[in-house]
Amino acid sequence: MSIDRSQRGLALISALLIVSLAGVLGAARMFALQLETQASRALIGSAQARLLALGIEELAAEILAEDALSSDTDHYGEPWFRGLGDMNVGPMRIQGTMEDMQGRFNLNNLVTPQGTPDMIAVDQFRRLLRVLQLDETLAYRALDWMDADNLPQPSVGAEDEAYTRLAPPYQAPNRPMEDVSELLAVEGVDAETWRALSPHVTALPVTGTPIAVNVNTATVEVLQSLAEYPDPARAQRWRERQLSGGMTDLGEVQSALPSQMAGRVSLSSNWFALRLAVNGDGTRFYLTSLLDRSRGQVQARWRRQGLPPEAWLAPVEG
Ligand SMILES: [Ca+2]
Ligand SMILES: [Ca+2]
């Protein structure tokens, strides 16, 4: 009798165990299914977001192409700057900014196509660093990073011998920068320097003639870097003109600057960075496209997904 009861008890416990195990397995399967559903939804969402971003890029390219037909100068009063903003497409919210990259100093100006120093650009970069209250000698280490030789600039440069001592070791690439974030690998560039400098510099994929600074879009600091003795009042005056039609007489700008800088300034631009953030339906997608208008039509020279390494900053407030 007692044996029977204990056997029944064991059978009951086994049955309960099986039921609870089945429950656990069922829940695990349900969880896996939910994950799969979420993953597919995210995949579809990110594919949609990417297509949407590419569509907006095409629209931005059209705005830039139309702008080239209707104006000889580029400033912050124009549709390429004012036209993008917040847009809603279905469940997706798109935030877009377009920045003129010629409003920044092009680090790749530091070297000629032959890999030799461009001293006019080195001096300009040195002045930009000074205006930003950063170490001026960084200009020479940035030059060493890109110039063809492996000979450090006297006393302040840095070539392989500086970088191969690091852990992990690396070498100076001795070619123009592919991305402005390469600056972070140059000796002496810490996070604080990067934060201060990155809104004012770019690295454009061009060799040949140096890329001019567009005084109609340049930051106040870049405007001040154009002359050996910064003139903050003049920089501020030019900056204010950027929002009200821009400067229209290049000769007037050139005559206010040292003669060697005449070829380093312009009133128009060919290089623009489009930054897009697409949000919605559980998806977050970022795209940065570099748009090149120098060849008569507008082309994306590169596209990068994810948050850009430079600060997410619009060049002008308001
Ligand atoms: Ca224009
Ligand atoms: Ca070098």
PDB file of C-alpha atoms and ligand atoms in Angstrom:
ATOM      1  CA  MET A   1       0.000   0.000   0.000  1.00  0.00           C
ATOM      2  CA  SER A   2       2.733   2.443   1.056  1.00  0.00           C
ATOM      3  CA  ILE A   3       4.871   1.308  -1.903  1.00  0.00           C
ATOM      4  CA  ASP A   4       1.963   2.034  -4.264  1.00  0.00           C
ATOM      5  CA  ARG A   5       1.509   5.474  -2.750  1.00  0.00           C
ATOM      6  CA  SER A   6       5.195   6.314  -3.020  1.00  0.00           C
ATOM      7  CA  GLN A   7       5.231   5.070  -6.661  1.00  0.00           C
ATOM      8  CA  ARG A   8       2.203   7.250  -7.432  1.00  0.00           C
ATOM      9  CA  GLY A   9       3.986  10.129  -5.673  1.00  0.00           C
ATOM     10  CA  LEU A  10       7.103   9.600  -7.844  1.00  0.00           C
ATOM     11  CA  ALA A  11       4.980   9.410 -10.995  1.00  0.00           C
ATOM     12  CA  LEU A  12       3.268  12.655 -10.031  1.00  0.00           C
ATOM     13  CA  ILE A  13       6.584  14.418  -9.393  1.00  0.00           C
ATOM     14  CA  SER A  14       7.928  13.159 -12.749  1.00  0.00           C
ATOM     15  CA  ALA A  15       4.798  14.390 -14.508  1.00  0.00           C
ATOM     16  CA  LEU A  16       5.093  17.782 -12.837  1.00  0.00           C
ATOM     17  CA  LEU A  17       8.783  17.974 -13.791  1.00  0.00           C
ATOM     18  CA  ILE A  18       7.999  17.135 -17.415  1.00  0.00           C
ATOM     19  CA  VAL A  19       5.206  19.728 -17.519  1.00  0.00           C
ATOM     20  CA  SER A  20       7.385  22.442 -16.004  1.00  0.00           C
ATOM     21  CA  LEU A  21      10.315  21.525 -18.299  1.00  0.00           C
ATOM     22  CA  ALA A  22       7.979  21.736 -21.293  1.00  0.00           C
ATOM     23  CA  GLY A  23       6.883  25.136 -19.983  1.00  0.00           C
ATOM     24  CA  VAL A  24      10.491  26.339 -19.725  1.00  0.00           C
ATOM     25  CA  LEU A  25      11.290  25.032 -23.220  1.00  0.00           C
ATOM     26  CA  GLY A  26       8.126  26.643 -24.574  1.00  0.00           C
ATOM     27  CA  ALA A  27       9.015  29.982 -23.000  1.00  0.00           C
ATOM     28  CA  ALA A  28      12.572  29.749 -24.365  1.00  0.00           C
ATOM     29  CA  ARG A  29      11.226  29.008 -27.855  1.00  0.00           C
ATOM     30  CA  MET A  30       8.773  31.915 -27.541  1.00  0.00           C
ATOM     31  CA  PHE A  31      11.623  34.209 -26.484  1.00  0.00           C
ATOM     32  CA  ALA A  32      13.755  33.063 -29.451  1.00  0.00           C
ATOM     33  CA  LEU A  33      10.815  33.693 -31.782  1.00  0.00           C
ATOM     34  CA  GLN A  34      10.329  37.180 -30.350  1.00  0.00           C
ATOM     35  CA  LEU A  35      14.045  37.891 -30.838  1.00  0.00           C
ATOM     36  CA  GLU A  36      13.862  36.639 -34.427  1.00  0.00           C
ATOM     37  CA  THR A  37      10.827  38.860 -35.086  1.00  0.00           C
ATOM     38  CA  GLN A  38      12.547  41.863 -33.549  1.00  0.00           C
ATOM     39  CA  ALA A  39      15.750  41.169 -35.504  1.00  0.00           C
ATOM     40  CA  SER A  40      13.857  40.902 -38.807  1.00  0.00           C
ATOM     41  CA  ARG A  41      11.923  44.076 -38.021  1.00  0.00           C
ATOM     42  CA  ALA A  42      15.210  45.899 -37.239  1.00  0.00           C
ATOM     43  CA  LEU A  43      16.764  44.553 -40.454  1.00  0.00           C
ATOM     44  CA  ILE A  44      13.795  45.687 -42.558  1.00  0.00           C
ATOM     45  CA  GLY A  45      13.765  49.011 -40.650  1.00  0.00           C
ATOM     46  CA  SER A  46      17.458  49.684 -41.228  1.00  0.00           C
ATOM     47  CA  ALA A  47      17.169  48.748 -44.926  1.00  0.00           C
ATOM     48  CA  GLN A  48      14.258  51.208 -45.242  1.00  0.00           C
ATOM     49  CA  ALA A  49      16.193  53.881 -43.324  1.00  0.00           C
ATOM     50  CA  ARG A  50      19.197  53.424 -45.609  1.00  0.00           C
ATOM     51  CA  LEU A  51      17.071  53.743 -48.752  1.00  0.00           C
ATOM     52  CA  LEU A  52      15.408  56.817 -47.297  1.00  0.00           C
ATOM     53  CA  ALA A  53      18.788  58.387 -46.483  1.00  0.00           C
ATOM     54  CA  LEU A  54      20.041  57.713 -50.027  1.00  0.00           C
ATOM     55  CA  GLY A  55      16.880  59.368 -51.379  1.00  0.00           C
ATOM     56  CA  ILE A  56      17.521  62.464 -49.259  1.00  0.00           C
ATOM     57  CA  GLU A  57      21.141  62.464 -50.477  1.00  0.00           C
ATOM     58  CA  GLU A  58      19.869  62.579 -54.068  1.00  0.00           C
ATOM     59  CA  LEU A  59      17.600  65.484 -53.148  1.00  0.00           C
ATOM     60  CA  ALA A  60      20.534  67.313 -51.530  1.00  0.00           C
ATOM     61  CA  ALA A  61      22.628  66.742 -54.672  1.00  0.00           C
ATOM     62  CA  GLU A  62      19.831  68.250 -56.784  1.00  0.00           C
ATOM     63  CA  ILE A  63      19.630  71.301 -54.508  1.00  0.00           C
ATOM     64  CA  LEU A  64      23.414  71.786 -54.877  1.00  0.00           C
ATOM     65  CA  ALA A  65      23.265  71.372 -58.668  1.00  0.00           C
ATOM     66  CA  GLU A  66      20.442  73.930 -58.932  1.00  0.00           C
ATOM     67  CA  ASP A  67      22.356  76.294 -56.658  1.00  0.00           C
ATOM     68  CA  ALA A  68      25.372  76.170 -58.996  1.00  0.00           C
ATOM     69  CA  LEU A  69      23.129  77.281 -61.888  1.00  0.00           C
ATOM     70  CA  SER A  70      21.567  80.157 -59.971  1.00  0.00           C
ATOM     71  CA  SER A  71      24.458  81.690 -57.992  1.00  0.00           C
ATOM     72  CA  ASP A  72      28.216  82.306 -58.149  1.00  0.00           C
ATOM     73  CA  THR A  73      28.710  82.397 -54.383  1.00  0.00           C
ATOM     74  CA  ASP A  74      27.821  80.041 -51.537  1.00  0.00           C
ATOM     75  CA  HIS A  75      26.686  81.318 -48.153  1.00  0.00           C
ATOM     76  CA  TYR A  76      24.373  80.421 -45.286  1.00  0.00           C
ATOM     77  CA  GLY A  77      21.374  82.224 -46.740  1.00  0.00           C
ATOM     78  CA  GLU A  78      21.064  79.678 -49.570  1.00  0.00           C
ATOM     79  CA  PRO A  79      18.665  76.725 -49.916  1.00  0.00           C
ATOM     80  CA  TRP A  80      21.424  74.062 -49.619  1.00  0.00           C
ATOM     81  CA  PHE A  81      21.898  75.245 -46.033  1.00  0.00           C
ATOM     82  CA  ARG A  82      18.373  76.318 -45.210  1.00  0.00           C
ATOM     83  CA  GLY A  83      16.518  73.646 -47.172  1.00  0.00           C
ATOM     84  CA  LEU A  84      17.184  70.560 -45.074  1.00  0.00           C
ATOM     85  CA  GLY A  85      15.915  70.210 -41.550  1.00  0.00           C
ATOM     86  CA  ASP A  86      13.440  67.867 -39.940  1.00  0.00           C
ATOM     87  CA  MET A  87      11.344  65.707 -42.236  1.00  0.00           C
ATOM     88  CA  ASN A  88       8.833  62.950 -41.569  1.00  0.00           C
ATOM     89  CA  VAL A  89       8.387  60.082 -44.003  1.00  0.00           C
ATOM     90  CA  GLY A  90       5.861  57.503 -42.727  1.00  0.00           C
ATOM     91  CA  PRO A  91       6.988  56.407 -39.250  1.00  0.00           C
ATOM     92  CA  MET A  92      10.537  57.708 -39.896  1.00  0.00           C
ATOM     93  CA  ARG A  93      11.844  61.057 -38.714  1.00  0.00           C
ATOM     94  CA  ILE A  94      14.819  62.412 -40.634  1.00  0.00           C
ATOM     95  CA  GLN A  95      17.111  65.148 -39.384  1.00  0.00           C
ATOM     96  CA  GLY A  96      19.535  66.537 -41.926  1.00  0.00           C
ATOM     97  CA  THR A  97      22.272  69.144 -42.042  1.00  0.00           C
ATOM     98  CA  MET A  98      24.499  70.193 -44.891  1.00  0.00           C
ATOM     99  CA  GLU A  99      27.812  71.831 -44.126  1.00  0.00           C
ATOM    100  CA  ASP A 100      30.227  73.481 -46.517  1.00  0.00           C
ATOM    101  CA  MET A 101      33.548  71.692 -46.032  1.00  0.00           C
ATOM    102  CA  GLN A 102      35.376  74.667 -47.563  1.00  0.00           C
ATOM    103  CA  GLY A 103      34.383  76.596 -44.468  1.00  0.00           C
ATOM    104  CA  ARG A 104      37.028  74.478 -42.739  1.00  0.00           C
ATOM    105  CA  PHE A 105      40.804  74.188 -43.192  1.00  0.00           C
ATOM    106  CA  ASN A 106      41.671  71.246 -45.474  1.00  0.00           C
ATOM    107  CA  LEU A 107      44.457  69.326 -43.708  1.00  0.00           C
ATOM    108  CA  ASN A 108      45.475  67.730 -47.003  1.00  0.00           C
ATOM    109  CA  ASN A 109      46.558  71.194 -48.196  1.00  0.00           C
ATOM    110  CA  LEU A 110      49.634  70.686 -45.978  1.00  0.00           C
ATOM    111  CA  VAL A 111      51.349  68.618 -48.694  1.00  0.00           C
ATOM    112  CA  THR A 112      51.775  69.087 -52.441  1.00  0.00           C
ATOM    113  CA  PRO A 113      50.882  66.223 -54.837  1.00  0.00           C
ATOM    114  CA  GLN A 114      54.636  65.408 -54.786  1.00  0.00           C
ATOM    115  CA  GLY A 115      54.507  64.857 -51.022  1.00  0.00           C
ATOM    116  CA  THR A 116      56.528  67.969 -50.187  1.00  0.00           C
ATOM    117  CA  PRO A 117      55.420  70.611 -47.643  1.00  0.00           C
ATOM    118  CA  ASP A 118      53.120  73.431 -48.716  1.00  0.00           C
ATOM    119  CA  MET A 119      54.488  76.065 -46.350  1.00  0.00           C
ATOM    120  CA  ILE A 120      51.650  78.546 -46.994  1.00  0.00           C
ATOM    121  CA  ALA A 121      49.205  75.908 -45.716  1.00  0.00           C
ATOM    122  CA  VAL A 122      51.505  74.876 -42.832  1.00  0.00           C
ATOM    123  CA  ASP A 123      51.636  78.525 -41.703  1.00  0.00           C
ATOM    124  CA  GLN A 124      47.858  78.838 -41.998  1.00  0.00           C
ATOM    125  CA  PHE A 125      47.320  75.694 -39.902  1.00  0.00           C
ATOM    126  CA  ARG A 126      49.817  76.974 -37.321  1.00  0.00           C
ATOM    127  CA  ARG A 127      47.799  80.212 -37.078  1.00  0.00           C
ATOM    128  CA  LEU A 128      44.522  78.287 -36.738  1.00  0.00           C
ATOM    129  CA  LEU A 129      46.019  76.299 -33.843  1.00  0.00           C
ATOM    130  CA  ARG A 130      47.181  79.545 -32.245  1.00  0.00           C
ATOM    131  CA  VAL A 131      43.720  81.143 -32.564  1.00  0.00           C
ATOM    132  CA  LEU A 132      42.264  78.015 -30.908  1.00  0.00           C
ATOM    133  CA  GLN A 133      44.905  78.284 -28.141  1.00  0.00           C
ATOM    134  CA  LEU A 134      46.313  74.872 -29.064  1.00  0.00           C
ATOM    135  CA  ASP A 135      49.937  73.779 -29.498  1.00  0.00           C
ATOM    136  CA  GLU A 136      51.157  75.411 -32.759  1.00  0.00           C
ATOM    137  CA  THR A 137      53.875  72.785 -33.255  1.00  0.00           C
ATOM    138  CA  LEU A 138      51.152  70.250 -34.042  1.00  0.00           C
ATOM    139  CA  ALA A 139      51.153  71.764 -37.568  1.00  0.00           C
ATOM    140  CA  TYR A 140      54.629  70.274 -38.157  1.00  0.00           C
ATOM    141  CA  ARG A 141      53.671  66.831 -36.813  1.00  0.00           C
ATOM    142  CA  ALA A 142      50.548  66.804 -39.033  1.00  0.00           C
ATOM    143  CA  LEU A 143      52.857  67.722 -41.932  1.00  0.00           C
ATOM    144  CA  ASP A 144      55.285  64.866 -41.071  1.00  0.00           C
ATOM    145  CA  TRP A 145      52.288  62.478 -40.920  1.00  0.00           C
ATOM    146  CA  MET A 146      51.564  63.253 -44.582  1.00  0.00           C
ATOM    147  CA  ASP A 147      54.820  64.314 -46.259  1.00  0.00           C
ATOM    148  CA  ALA A 148      56.598  61.663 -48.313  1.00  0.00           C
ATOM    149  CA  ASP A 149      59.850  61.575 -46.341  1.00  0.00           C
ATOM    150  CA  ASN A 150      60.602  59.979 -42.993  1.00  0.00           C
ATOM    151  CA  LEU A 151      62.631  62.921 -41.650  1.00  0.00           C
ATOM    152  CA  PRO A 152      60.969  64.667 -38.698  1.00  0.00           C
ATOM    153  CA  GLN A 153      60.628  68.463 -38.874  1.00  0.00           C
ATOM    154  CA  PRO A 154      63.448  69.910 -36.712  1.00  0.00           C
ATOM    155  CA  SER A 155      62.807  69.514 -32.948  1.00  0.00           C
ATOM    156  CA  VAL A 156      58.974  69.434 -33.135  1.00  0.00           C
ATOM    157  CA  GLY A 157      58.193  66.822 -35.843  1.00  0.00           C
ATOM    158  CA  ALA A 158      57.185  63.174 -35.520  1.00  0.00           C
ATOM    159  CA  GLU A 159      57.823  60.372 -37.988  1.00  0.00           C
ATOM    160  CA  ASP A 160      58.120  56.561 -37.661  1.00  0.00           C
ATOM    161  CA  GLU A 161      60.634  56.776 -34.819  1.00  0.00           C
ATOM    162  CA  ALA A 162      57.957  58.465 -32.640  1.00  0.00           C
ATOM    163  CA  TYR A 163      55.142  56.068 -33.527  1.00  0.00           C
ATOM    164  CA  THR A 164      57.026  52.751 -33.533  1.00  0.00           C
ATOM    165  CA  ARG A 165      57.850  53.355 -29.854  1.00  0.00           C
ATOM    166  CA  LEU A 166      54.134  53.289 -28.944  1.00  0.00           C
ATOM    167  CA  ALA A 167      52.130  50.238 -27.821  1.00  0.00           C
ATOM    168  CA  PRO A 168      50.750  49.123 -30.214  1.00  0.00           C
ATOM    169  CA  PRO A 169      53.331  50.580 -32.606  1.00  0.00           C
ATOM    170  CA  TYR A 170      52.360  52.090 -35.972  1.00  0.00           C
ATOM    171  CA  GLN A 171      53.989  54.130 -38.742  1.00  0.00           C
ATOM    172  CA  ALA A 172      53.410  57.552 -40.256  1.00  0.00           C
ATOM    173  CA  PRO A 173      51.474  56.802 -43.491  1.00  0.00           C
ATOM    174  CA  ASN A 174      53.340  59.542 -45.447  1.00  0.00           C
ATOM    175  CA  ARG A 175      50.322  60.303 -47.652  1.00  0.00           C
ATOM    176  CA  PRO A 176      47.294  62.658 -47.437  1.00  0.00           C
ATOM    177  CA  MET A 177      44.681  61.771 -44.824  1.00  0.00           C
ATOM    178  CA  GLU A 178      41.801  59.531 -45.901  1.00  0.00           C
ATOM    179  CA  ASP A 179      39.722  60.707 -42.981  1.00  0.00           C
ATOM    180  CA  VAL A 180      40.036  63.692 -40.692  1.00  0.00           C
ATOM    181  CA  SER A 181      39.949  61.328 -37.691  1.00  0.00           C
ATOM    182  CA  GLU A 182      43.497  60.219 -38.634  1.00  0.00           C
ATOM    183  CA  LEU A 183      44.488  63.361 -36.777  1.00  0.00           C
ATOM    184  CA  LEU A 184      43.787  61.464 -33.538  1.00  0.00           C
ATOM    185  CA  ALA A 185      46.795  59.242 -34.313  1.00  0.00           C
ATOM    186  CA  VAL A 186      49.180  62.188 -34.733  1.00  0.00           C
ATOM    187  CA  GLU A 187      51.508  62.702 -31.777  1.00  0.00           C
ATOM    188  CA  GLY A 188      50.199  65.332 -29.361  1.00  0.00           C
ATOM    189  CA  VAL A 189      46.523  65.132 -30.353  1.00  0.00           C
ATOM    190  CA  ASP A 190      44.511  64.237 -27.245  1.00  0.00           C
ATOM    191  CA  ALA A 191      40.724  64.216 -26.823  1.00  0.00           C
ATOM    192  CA  GLU A 192      40.659  67.845 -25.722  1.00  0.00           C
ATOM    193  CA  THR A 193      42.685  68.994 -28.757  1.00  0.00           C
ATOM    194  CA  TRP A 194      40.432  66.930 -31.030  1.00  0.00           C
ATOM    195  CA  ARG A 195      37.262  68.449 -29.574  1.00  0.00           C
ATOM    196  CA  ALA A 196      38.603  71.987 -30.046  1.00  0.00           C
ATOM    197  CA  LEU A 197      40.026  71.421 -33.528  1.00  0.00           C
ATOM    198  CA  SER A 198      37.624  69.027 -35.266  1.00  0.00           C
ATOM    199  CA  PRO A 199      34.857  71.603 -36.070  1.00  0.00           C
ATOM    200  CA  HIS A 200      37.424  73.651 -38.039  1.00  0.00           C
ATOM    201  CA  VAL A 201      39.275  71.032 -40.115  1.00  0.00           C
ATOM    202  CA  THR A 202      38.508  68.541 -42.865  1.00  0.00           C
ATOM    203  CA  ALA A 203      40.463  66.111 -45.080  1.00  0.00           C
ATOM    204  CA  LEU A 204      39.253  66.281 -48.671  1.00  0.00           C
ATOM    205  CA  PRO A 205      40.141  63.544 -51.190  1.00  0.00           C
ATOM    206  CA  VAL A 206      41.875  65.826 -53.674  1.00  0.00           C
ATOM    207  CA  THR A 207      45.404  66.404 -54.887  1.00  0.00           C
ATOM    208  CA  GLY A 208      46.597  69.253 -57.062  1.00  0.00           C
ATOM    209  CA  THR A 209      45.615  72.817 -56.295  1.00  0.00           C
ATOM    210  CA  PRO A 210      45.060  73.564 -52.606  1.00  0.00           C
ATOM    211  CA  ILE A 211      41.405  73.808 -51.567  1.00  0.00           C
ATOM    212  CA  ALA A 212      40.495  77.434 -50.839  1.00  0.00           C
ATOM    213  CA  VAL A 213      38.628  78.581 -47.738  1.00  0.00           C
ATOM    214  CA  ASN A 214      35.184  79.969 -48.575  1.00  0.00           C
ATOM    215  CA  VAL A 215      35.014  83.174 -46.528  1.00  0.00           C
ATOM    216  CA  ASN A 216      31.228  83.045 -46.912  1.00  0.00           C
ATOM    217  CA  THR A 217      30.989  79.880 -44.783  1.00  0.00           C
ATOM    218  CA  ALA A 218      34.218  79.723 -42.750  1.00  0.00           C
ATOM    219  CA  THR A 219      34.183  79.567 -38.965  1.00  0.00           C
ATOM    220  CA  VAL A 220      35.414  82.724 -37.186  1.00  0.00           C
ATOM    221  CA  GLU A 221      38.595  80.862 -36.189  1.00  0.00           C
ATOM    222  CA  VAL A 222      39.321  79.797 -39.789  1.00  0.00           C
ATOM    223  CA  LEU A 223      38.703  83.396 -40.931  1.00  0.00           C
ATOM    224  CA  GLN A 224      41.225  84.567 -38.344  1.00  0.00           C
ATOM    225  CA  SER A 225      43.786  82.012 -39.572  1.00  0.00           C
ATOM    226  CA  LEU A 226      43.928  83.747 -42.975  1.00  0.00           C
ATOM    227  CA  ALA A 227      46.319  86.485 -41.798  1.00  0.00           C
ATOM    228  CA  GLU A 228      49.442  86.442 -39.626  1.00  0.00           C
ATOM    229  CA  TYR A 229      47.901  88.953 -37.237  1.00  0.00           C
ATOM    230  CA  PRO A 230      44.302  87.925 -36.553  1.00  0.00           C
ATOM    231  CA  ASP A 231      41.753  90.706 -36.918  1.00  0.00           C
ATOM    232  CA  PRO A 232      38.799  89.506 -34.778  1.00  0.00           C
ATOM    233  CA  ALA A 233      36.643  92.523 -35.736  1.00  0.00           C
ATOM    234  CA  ARG A 234      37.084  91.838 -39.481  1.00  0.00           C
ATOM    235  CA  ALA A 235      36.466  88.100 -38.972  1.00  0.00           C
ATOM    236  CA  GLN A 236      33.263  88.944 -37.096  1.00  0.00           C
ATOM    237  CA  ARG A 237      32.170  91.344 -39.890  1.00  0.00           C
ATOM    238  CA  TRP A 238      32.724  88.692 -42.559  1.00  0.00           C
ATOM    239  CA  ARG A 239      30.972  86.120 -40.388  1.00  0.00           C
ATOM    240  CA  GLU A 240      27.891  88.340 -40.090  1.00  0.00           C
ATOM    241  CA  ARG A 241      27.820  88.766 -43.875  1.00  0.00           C
ATOM    242  CA  GLN A 242      27.547  84.955 -44.211  1.00  0.00           C
ATOM    243  CA  LEU A 243      23.920  85.126 -43.099  1.00  0.00           C
ATOM    244  CA  SER A 244      22.983  88.099 -45.263  1.00  0.00           C
ATOM    245  CA  GLY A 245      24.069  87.370 -48.808  1.00  0.00           C
ATOM    246  CA  GLY A 246      27.769  86.801 -48.161  1.00  0.00           C
ATOM    247  CA  MET A 247      30.759  88.716 -49.544  1.00  0.00           C
ATOM    248  CA  THR A 248      30.448  89.243 -53.303  1.00  0.00           C
ATOM    249  CA  ASP A 249      33.777  90.854 -54.242  1.00  0.00           C
ATOM    250  CA  LEU A 250      36.694  88.407 -54.054  1.00  0.00           C
ATOM    251  CA  GLY A 251      39.161  91.221 -54.772  1.00  0.00           C
ATOM    252  CA  GLU A 252      37.990  93.046 -51.641  1.00  0.00           C
ATOM    253  CA  VAL A 253      38.638  89.924 -49.547  1.00  0.00           C
ATOM    254  CA  GLN A 254      42.020  89.267 -51.164  1.00  0.00           C
ATOM    255  CA  SER A 255      43.193  92.845 -50.698  1.00  0.00           C
ATOM    256  CA  ALA A 256      42.524  92.584 -46.947  1.00  0.00           C
ATOM    257  CA  LEU A 257      44.836  89.532 -46.674  1.00  0.00           C
ATOM    258  CA  PRO A 258      48.568  88.861 -47.191  1.00  0.00           C
ATOM    259  CA  SER A 259      49.321  88.411 -50.914  1.00  0.00           C
ATOM    260  CA  GLN A 260      50.325  84.722 -50.542  1.00  0.00           C
ATOM    261  CA  MET A 261      46.793  83.979 -49.269  1.00  0.00           C
ATOM    262  CA  ALA A 262      45.065  85.391 -52.394  1.00  0.00           C
ATOM    263  CA  GLY A 263      44.799  81.942 -53.968  1.00  0.00           C
ATOM    264  CA  ARG A 264      43.675  80.345 -50.709  1.00  0.00           C
ATOM    265  CA  VAL A 265      40.306  82.081 -50.423  1.00  0.00           C
ATOM    266  CA  SER A 266      37.084  81.902 -52.430  1.00  0.00           C
ATOM    267  CA  LEU A 267      33.464  82.986 -52.230  1.00  0.00           C
ATOM    268  CA  SER A 268      32.050  79.633 -53.377  1.00  0.00           C
ATOM    269  CA  SER A 269      32.466  75.929 -52.659  1.00  0.00           C
ATOM    270  CA  ASN A 270      32.534  72.510 -54.245  1.00  0.00           C
ATOM    271  CA  TRP A 271      32.674  70.255 -51.169  1.00  0.00           C
ATOM    272  CA  PHE A 272      29.738  69.633 -48.868  1.00  0.00           C
ATOM    273  CA  ALA A 273      29.098  67.165 -46.042  1.00  0.00           C
ATOM    274  CA  LEU A 274      25.548  65.882 -45.759  1.00  0.00           C
ATOM    275  CA  ARG A 275      24.736  64.399 -42.345  1.00  0.00           C
ATOM    276  CA  LEU A 276      21.515  62.477 -41.864  1.00  0.00           C
ATOM    277  CA  ALA A 277      19.948  60.840 -38.829  1.00  0.00           C
ATOM    278  CA  VAL A 278      16.950  58.577 -39.501  1.00  0.00           C
ATOM    279  CA  ASN A 279      14.879  57.552 -36.476  1.00  0.00           C
ATOM    280  CA  GLY A 280      11.692  55.587 -36.111  1.00  0.00           C
ATOM    281  CA  ASP A 281      10.089  52.177 -35.778  1.00  0.00           C
ATOM    282  CA  GLY A 282      12.887  50.983 -33.487  1.00  0.00           C
ATOM    283  CA  THR A 283      15.541  51.993 -36.010  1.00  0.00           C
ATOM    284  CA  ARG A 284      18.316  54.539 -35.733  1.00  0.00           C
ATOM    285  CA  PHE A 285      20.500  55.087 -38.796  1.00  0.00           C
ATOM    286  CA  TYR A 286      23.190  57.690 -39.464  1.00  0.00           C
ATOM    287  CA  LEU A 287      24.756  58.552 -42.801  1.00  0.00           C
ATOM    288  CA  THR A 288      27.445  61.084 -43.700  1.00  0.00           C
ATOM    289  CA  SER A 289      28.049  61.704 -47.410  1.00  0.00           C
ATOM    290  CA  LEU A 290      30.773  63.876 -48.884  1.00  0.00           C
ATOM    291  CA  LEU A 291      29.292  65.598 -51.931  1.00  0.00           C
ATOM    292  CA  ASP A 292      31.669  66.866 -54.621  1.00  0.00           C
ATOM    293  CA  ARG A 293      30.418  69.553 -57.010  1.00  0.00           C
ATOM    294  CA  SER A 294      33.797  70.216 -58.650  1.00  0.00           C
ATOM    295  CA  ARG A 295      33.168  68.249 -61.861  1.00  0.00           C
ATOM    296  CA  GLY A 296      30.053  69.979 -63.121  1.00  0.00           C
ATOM    297  CA  GLN A 297      27.750  67.415 -61.508  1.00  0.00           C
ATOM    298  CA  VAL A 298      27.277  66.480 -57.881  1.00  0.00           C
ATOM    299  CA  GLN A 299      28.762  63.134 -56.837  1.00  0.00           C
ATOM    300  CA  ALA A 300      29.048  61.389 -53.478  1.00  0.00           C
ATOM    301  CA  ARG A 301      32.800  60.832 -53.037  1.00  0.00           C
ATOM    302  CA  TRP A 302      32.321  58.705 -49.936  1.00  0.00           C
ATOM    303  CA  ARG A 303      29.560  57.585 -47.586  1.00  0.00           C
ATOM    304  CA  ARG A 304      30.000  56.600 -43.954  1.00  0.00           C
ATOM    305  CA  GLN A 305      27.447  54.948 -41.726  1.00  0.00           C
ATOM    306  CA  GLY A 306      27.273  55.528 -38.007  1.00  0.00           C
ATOM    307  CA  LEU A 307      27.867  58.702 -36.040  1.00  0.00           C
ATOM    308  CA  PRO A 308      30.601  60.843 -37.643  1.00  0.00           C
ATOM    309  CA  PRO A 309      33.804  61.078 -35.608  1.00  0.00           C
ATOM    310  CA  GLU A 310      33.714  64.850 -35.721  1.00  0.00           C
ATOM    311  CA  ALA A 311      31.294  66.628 -33.400  1.00  0.00           C
ATOM    312  CA  TRP A 312      27.669  66.642 -34.608  1.00  0.00           C
ATOM    313  CA  LEU A 313      27.676  70.414 -34.959  1.00  0.00           C
ATOM    314  CA  ALA A 314      25.826  72.728 -37.289  1.00  0.00           C
ATOM    315  CA  PRO A 315      28.236  75.481 -38.365  1.00  0.00           C
ATOM    316  CA  VAL A 316      25.887  78.363 -37.576  1.00  0.00           C
ATOM    317  CA  GLU A 317      23.393  78.740 -34.750  1.00  0.00           C
ATOM    318  CA  GLY A 318      19.741  79.525 -35.477  1.00  0.00           C
TER     319      GLY A 318
HETATM  320 CA    CA B   1      25.455  79.231 -54.186  1.00  0.00          CA
HETATM  321 CA    CA B   2      56.521  61.923 -43.390  1.00  0.00          CA
END
